[in-house]
Amino acid sequence: MLFDWLQQSQFGKHCALHIPNAIDIDLIKQVHNAAYVDGFINGTLDEKRLKRIGFPWSNALVERTLHSVAGTLLGAELALQHGIAIQISGGYHHAHADFGSGFCIFNDLVIAARQLILNNSARKILIFDCDVHQGDGTATLTAEREDIISCSLHCDKNFPARKAHSHHDLTFAKGTADAEYLKLIADILPLLLNTYQPDLLMFDAGVDVHQGDELGLINLSDHGLLQREQLVLGIAKRAEIPIVCVAGGGYCRDTLHLVNRHSQLYIAATELFC
């Protein structure tokens, strides 16, 4: 539905659409345990592992996963060329080396970042995760790295119950509203960019921080969500650091509301980059 909105709205004319091929499975195995990867691809994971992921296995899920992970890598490559790219899905930050969790199977953020560094397309990458849930998988997968920096801004009393240690973890209490949330981003993101001087900023733009989200527990308004997107994109633009954005989480039975929340990222990008 977000794809349809992009095609039909006034913002569609500003977007060049790129469709990825399925990612090479060997690239996934550079980040994830080979037995886990093969088990998912072949449909042989046990029920306990599938339950932890949250999806029933199917061939369609495999195809969707391989294309979505590839979309983040393609988006990152395009961002380095054009200054900004937005992946219509992605943000699978609960995927660990040998298991998936919380609707995340393979960690597209770390896979893409690692590949860019291996290809010498980037020296250092900052993952700025604004999904309401901590990026625990990203944290564990980057814990020993100094070239992929993880920063997670999340609700302290939300999933996962047991938090990992990102390079930087910043927490919000239940009910945090626009002003406090936006001030922290305005204070911390320029500092991180100045400290690490990354060649690419990866922005997990989860909309589960919205006050209407069914799993979020943080109270950003519609305007606050738009302001967040404007703030992050604006800081990256002023710093002249390319930014790739992924959709991240969002949980609402009314899909029209969910599309509206995700669309704020495209509205902000159009305002700032077109």
Short mmCIF file of C-alpha atoms in Angstrom, two decimals:
data_model
loop_
_atom_site.label_atom_id
_atom_site.label_comp_id
_atom_site.label_asym_id
_atom_site.label_seq_id
_atom_site.Cartn_x
_atom_site.Cartn_y
_atom_site.Cartn_z
CA MET A 1 0.00 0.00 0.00
CA LEU A 2 2.92 2.35 0.64
CA PHE A 3 4.27 1.48 -2.80
CA ASP A 4 0.88 2.32 -4.33
CA TRP A 5 0.80 5.62 -2.44
CA LEU A 6 4.25 6.52 -3.77
CA GLN A 7 3.14 5.82 -7.33
CA GLN A 8 -0.09 7.79 -7.08
CA SER A 9 0.88 10.75 -4.92
CA GLN A 10 2.59 13.97 -5.93
CA PHE A 11 5.76 12.65 -4.29
CA GLY A 12 6.03 9.75 -6.73
CA LYS A 13 7.39 11.98 -9.46
CA HIS A 14 10.42 12.76 -7.31
CA CYS A 15 11.34 9.11 -6.69
CA ALA A 16 13.40 6.95 -9.04
CA LEU A 17 12.34 3.37 -8.38
CA HIS A 18 15.02 0.66 -8.19
CA ILE A 19 14.11 -3.01 -7.78
CA PRO A 20 16.78 -5.36 -6.39
CA ASN A 21 17.54 -8.90 -7.37
CA ALA A 22 17.62 -11.49 -4.60
CA ILE A 23 20.78 -11.17 -2.52
CA ASP A 24 23.60 -13.68 -2.88
CA ILE A 25 23.19 -16.13 0.00
CA ASP A 26 26.97 -16.15 0.52
CA LEU A 27 26.76 -12.48 1.54
CA ILE A 28 24.26 -13.41 4.25
CA LYS A 29 26.57 -16.17 5.48
CA GLN A 30 29.34 -13.62 6.00
CA VAL A 31 27.20 -12.21 8.84
CA HIS A 32 24.94 -15.11 9.89
CA ASN A 33 25.65 -18.71 10.88
CA ALA A 34 25.62 -20.91 7.76
CA ALA A 35 23.48 -23.64 9.34
CA TYR A 36 20.87 -21.08 10.39
CA VAL A 37 20.83 -19.51 6.92
CA ASP A 38 20.47 -22.89 5.20
CA GLY A 39 17.79 -23.96 7.66
CA PHE A 40 15.68 -20.92 6.84
CA ILE A 41 16.23 -21.12 3.09
CA ASN A 42 15.39 -24.84 2.99
CA GLY A 43 12.48 -24.64 5.43
CA THR A 44 14.07 -26.96 8.01
CA LEU A 45 14.13 -24.66 11.05
CA ASP A 46 12.33 -26.16 14.02
CA GLU A 47 9.05 -24.76 15.32
CA LYS A 48 10.72 -23.10 18.31
CA ARG A 49 12.97 -21.02 16.05
CA LEU A 50 10.13 -20.13 13.71
CA LYS A 51 7.98 -19.07 16.64
CA ARG A 52 10.76 -16.78 17.82
CA ILE A 53 10.89 -15.20 14.36
CA GLY A 54 7.11 -14.76 14.34
CA PHE A 55 6.32 -15.79 10.75
CA PRO A 56 5.17 -19.14 9.39
CA TRP A 57 7.70 -20.43 6.88
CA SER A 58 6.91 -20.37 3.16
CA ASN A 59 8.75 -20.10 -0.13
CA ALA A 60 7.20 -16.65 -0.54
CA LEU A 61 8.73 -15.56 2.78
CA VAL A 62 12.15 -16.74 1.60
CA GLU A 63 11.85 -14.79 -1.66
CA ARG A 64 10.56 -11.72 0.14
CA THR A 65 13.41 -11.89 2.65
CA LEU A 66 16.17 -12.28 0.05
CA HIS A 67 14.84 -9.36 -2.00
CA SER A 68 14.29 -7.11 1.01
CA VAL A 69 17.81 -7.65 2.36
CA ALA A 70 19.13 -6.92 -1.13
CA GLY A 71 17.03 -3.75 -1.19
CA THR A 72 18.92 -2.33 1.78
CA LEU A 73 22.27 -3.05 0.16
CA LEU A 74 21.11 -1.49 -3.10
CA GLY A 75 19.74 1.49 -1.22
CA ALA A 76 23.04 1.97 0.58
CA GLU A 77 24.94 1.89 -2.71
CA LEU A 78 22.52 4.40 -4.25
CA ALA A 79 22.78 6.68 -1.22
CA LEU A 80 26.53 6.88 -1.67
CA GLN A 81 25.94 7.94 -5.28
CA HIS A 82 23.04 10.35 -4.82
CA GLY A 83 23.13 11.48 -1.19
CA ILE A 84 19.90 9.74 -0.15
CA ALA A 85 17.98 6.54 -0.81
CA ILE A 86 14.96 5.06 0.94
CA GLN A 87 14.25 1.34 1.20
CA ILE A 88 10.51 0.63 1.27
CA SER A 89 11.03 -2.20 3.79
CA GLY A 90 14.06 -3.33 5.80
CA GLY A 91 15.33 -2.61 9.28
CA TYR A 92 15.57 -6.19 10.59
CA HIS A 93 17.50 -5.25 13.71
CA HIS A 94 16.42 -8.19 15.92
CA ALA A 95 18.19 -10.77 13.71
CA HIS A 96 21.22 -12.27 15.49
CA ALA A 97 24.04 -14.38 14.09
CA ASP A 98 22.32 -17.73 14.52
CA PHE A 99 18.64 -16.96 15.12
CA GLY A 100 15.89 -14.60 14.08
CA SER A 101 13.54 -12.76 16.40
CA GLY A 102 10.73 -10.21 16.41
CA PHE A 103 9.80 -10.57 12.71
CA CYS A 104 13.47 -10.22 11.71
CA ILE A 105 15.24 -13.06 9.89
CA PHE A 106 18.50 -11.65 8.50
CA ASN A 107 20.03 -8.35 9.61
CA ASP A 108 19.94 -6.30 6.43
CA LEU A 109 21.60 -3.30 8.10
CA VAL A 110 24.74 -5.16 9.13
CA ILE A 111 24.88 -7.23 5.93
CA ALA A 112 24.76 -4.07 3.80
CA ALA A 113 27.23 -2.16 5.97
CA ARG A 114 29.73 -5.01 6.00
CA GLN A 115 29.54 -5.44 2.24
CA LEU A 116 30.16 -1.75 1.57
CA ILE A 117 33.22 -1.85 3.82
CA LEU A 118 34.54 -5.02 2.16
CA ASN A 119 34.09 -3.38 -1.24
CA ASN A 120 35.96 -0.28 -0.04
CA SER A 121 32.86 1.79 -0.76
CA ALA A 122 32.88 3.04 2.83
CA ARG A 123 35.40 3.20 5.64
CA LYS A 124 32.99 3.68 8.55
CA ILE A 125 29.20 3.45 8.82
CA LEU A 126 26.84 4.65 11.54
CA ILE A 127 23.56 2.78 12.12
CA PHE A 128 21.14 5.21 13.77
CA ASP A 129 18.21 3.11 14.93
CA CYS A 130 15.05 5.01 15.89
CA ASP A 131 12.71 2.02 15.96
CA VAL A 132 10.93 1.94 19.34
CA HIS A 133 12.50 -1.46 20.12
CA GLN A 134 16.18 -1.86 20.82
CA GLY A 135 18.27 -3.11 17.89
CA ASP A 136 19.65 -6.01 19.91
CA GLY A 137 20.67 -8.08 16.89
CA THR A 138 22.53 -5.15 15.37
CA ALA A 139 24.23 -4.60 18.72
CA THR A 140 25.51 -8.17 19.02
CA LEU A 141 26.60 -8.36 15.38
CA THR A 142 28.63 -5.14 15.59
CA ALA A 143 29.94 -5.48 19.15
CA GLU A 144 33.50 -6.28 18.09
CA ARG A 145 33.62 -3.81 15.21
CA GLU A 146 34.93 -0.27 15.12
CA ASP A 147 33.91 0.39 11.52
CA ILE A 148 30.15 -0.23 11.99
CA ILE A 149 28.84 1.88 14.85
CA SER A 150 25.44 1.02 16.34
CA CYS A 151 23.26 3.59 18.08
CA SER A 152 19.81 2.58 19.32
CA LEU A 153 17.15 5.00 20.61
CA HIS A 154 14.36 2.95 22.14
CA CYS A 155 11.73 2.59 24.84
CA ASP A 156 13.38 1.14 27.91
CA LYS A 157 10.37 -0.96 28.96
CA ASN A 158 9.67 -2.58 25.60
CA PHE A 159 10.82 -5.62 23.61
CA PRO A 160 13.33 -7.21 23.87
CA ALA A 161 13.16 -7.87 27.60
CA ARG A 162 16.89 -8.54 27.73
CA LYS A 163 18.77 -5.72 26.06
CA ALA A 164 22.11 -6.08 24.31
CA HIS A 165 24.84 -3.43 24.35
CA SER A 166 25.03 -1.17 21.31
CA HIS A 167 27.94 1.20 20.95
CA HIS A 168 25.42 3.80 22.12
CA ASP A 169 22.04 3.09 23.75
CA LEU A 170 19.66 5.94 24.54
CA THR A 171 16.38 5.10 26.23
CA PHE A 172 12.96 6.71 26.59
CA ALA A 173 10.38 6.12 29.29
CA LYS A 174 6.87 5.02 28.42
CA GLY A 175 4.77 7.95 27.26
CA THR A 176 7.65 10.12 26.04
CA ALA A 177 6.24 12.80 23.74
CA ASP A 178 7.50 14.98 20.90
CA ALA A 179 9.64 17.59 22.64
CA GLU A 180 11.82 15.28 24.74
CA TYR A 181 12.22 12.74 21.95
CA LEU A 182 13.21 15.28 19.30
CA LYS A 183 15.59 17.13 21.62
CA LEU A 184 17.60 13.98 22.24
CA ILE A 185 18.00 13.35 18.51
CA ALA A 186 18.96 17.00 17.92
CA ASP A 187 21.60 16.72 20.65
CA ILE A 188 23.05 13.28 19.94
CA LEU A 189 23.09 12.81 16.15
CA PRO A 190 25.36 15.77 15.28
CA LEU A 191 27.70 14.64 18.07
CA LEU A 192 27.85 11.11 16.68
CA LEU A 193 28.49 12.33 13.14
CA ASN A 194 31.23 14.65 14.35
CA THR A 195 32.81 11.95 16.51
CA TYR A 196 32.84 9.09 14.01
CA GLN A 197 32.84 10.94 10.67
CA PRO A 198 30.99 8.08 8.93
CA ASP A 199 30.90 7.74 5.17
CA LEU A 200 27.25 6.64 5.37
CA LEU A 201 24.39 7.07 7.83
CA MET A 202 21.91 4.18 7.99
CA PHE A 203 18.62 5.41 9.49
CA ASP A 204 16.11 2.88 10.81
CA ALA A 205 12.97 5.02 10.64
CA GLY A 206 10.59 2.79 12.60
CA VAL A 207 7.18 4.42 12.99
CA ASP A 208 6.30 2.37 16.08
CA VAL A 209 7.20 5.46 18.13
CA HIS A 210 3.84 6.93 17.05
CA GLN A 211 1.21 7.43 19.75
CA GLY A 212 -1.23 5.24 17.80
CA ASP A 213 1.12 2.27 17.47
CA GLU A 214 -0.19 -0.89 19.12
CA LEU A 215 3.23 -2.04 20.38
CA GLY A 216 5.17 1.20 20.76
CA LEU A 217 4.46 2.84 24.15
CA ILE A 218 5.96 6.18 23.03
CA ASN A 219 3.67 9.11 22.20
CA LEU A 220 4.93 10.87 19.09
CA SER A 221 2.20 12.79 17.30
CA ASP A 222 1.74 12.88 13.53
CA HIS A 223 3.61 16.18 13.44
CA GLY A 224 6.29 14.86 15.79
CA LEU A 225 6.93 11.92 13.49
CA LEU A 226 7.33 14.23 10.49
CA GLN A 227 9.63 16.43 12.55
CA ARG A 228 11.80 13.43 13.40
CA GLU A 229 12.23 12.56 9.73
CA GLN A 230 12.98 16.19 8.88
CA LEU A 231 15.46 16.42 11.74
CA VAL A 232 17.46 13.28 10.93
CA LEU A 233 17.54 13.92 7.18
CA GLY A 234 18.34 17.59 7.70
CA ILE A 235 21.26 16.85 10.02
CA ALA A 236 22.70 14.37 7.51
CA LYS A 237 22.29 16.80 4.65
CA ARG A 238 23.97 19.68 6.48
CA ALA A 239 26.83 17.37 7.44
CA GLU A 240 27.06 16.23 3.80
CA ILE A 241 26.89 12.59 4.84
CA PRO A 242 24.91 10.23 2.56
CA ILE A 243 21.90 8.64 4.23
CA VAL A 244 20.01 5.44 3.48
CA CYS A 245 16.68 4.98 5.26
CA VAL A 246 14.81 1.75 6.00
CA ALA A 247 11.19 1.43 7.07
CA GLY A 248 11.62 -0.34 10.42
CA GLY A 249 8.68 -1.27 12.62
CA GLY A 250 5.08 -0.12 12.70
CA TYR A 251 2.13 -1.98 14.16
CA CYS A 252 -1.43 -0.91 13.45
CA ARG A 253 -4.43 -2.92 12.26
CA ASP A 254 -5.58 0.11 10.26
CA THR A 255 -3.14 -0.08 7.36
CA LEU A 256 -4.16 3.34 6.04
CA HIS A 257 -2.87 4.90 9.25
CA LEU A 258 0.31 2.85 8.95
CA VAL A 259 0.91 3.98 5.37
CA ASN A 260 0.40 7.58 6.43
CA ARG A 261 3.05 7.21 9.14
CA HIS A 262 5.60 5.63 6.81
CA SER A 263 4.88 8.26 4.15
CA GLN A 264 6.22 11.03 6.40
CA LEU A 265 9.77 9.91 5.56
CA TYR A 266 9.16 10.45 1.85
CA ILE A 267 7.51 13.80 2.46
CA ALA A 268 10.52 14.95 4.48
CA ALA A 269 12.96 13.65 1.86
CA THR A 270 11.11 15.48 -0.90
CA GLU A 271 11.14 18.73 1.06
CA LEU A 272 14.86 18.53 1.82
CA PHE A 273 16.40 16.90 -1.24
CA CYS A 274 14.23 17.89 -4.22
#
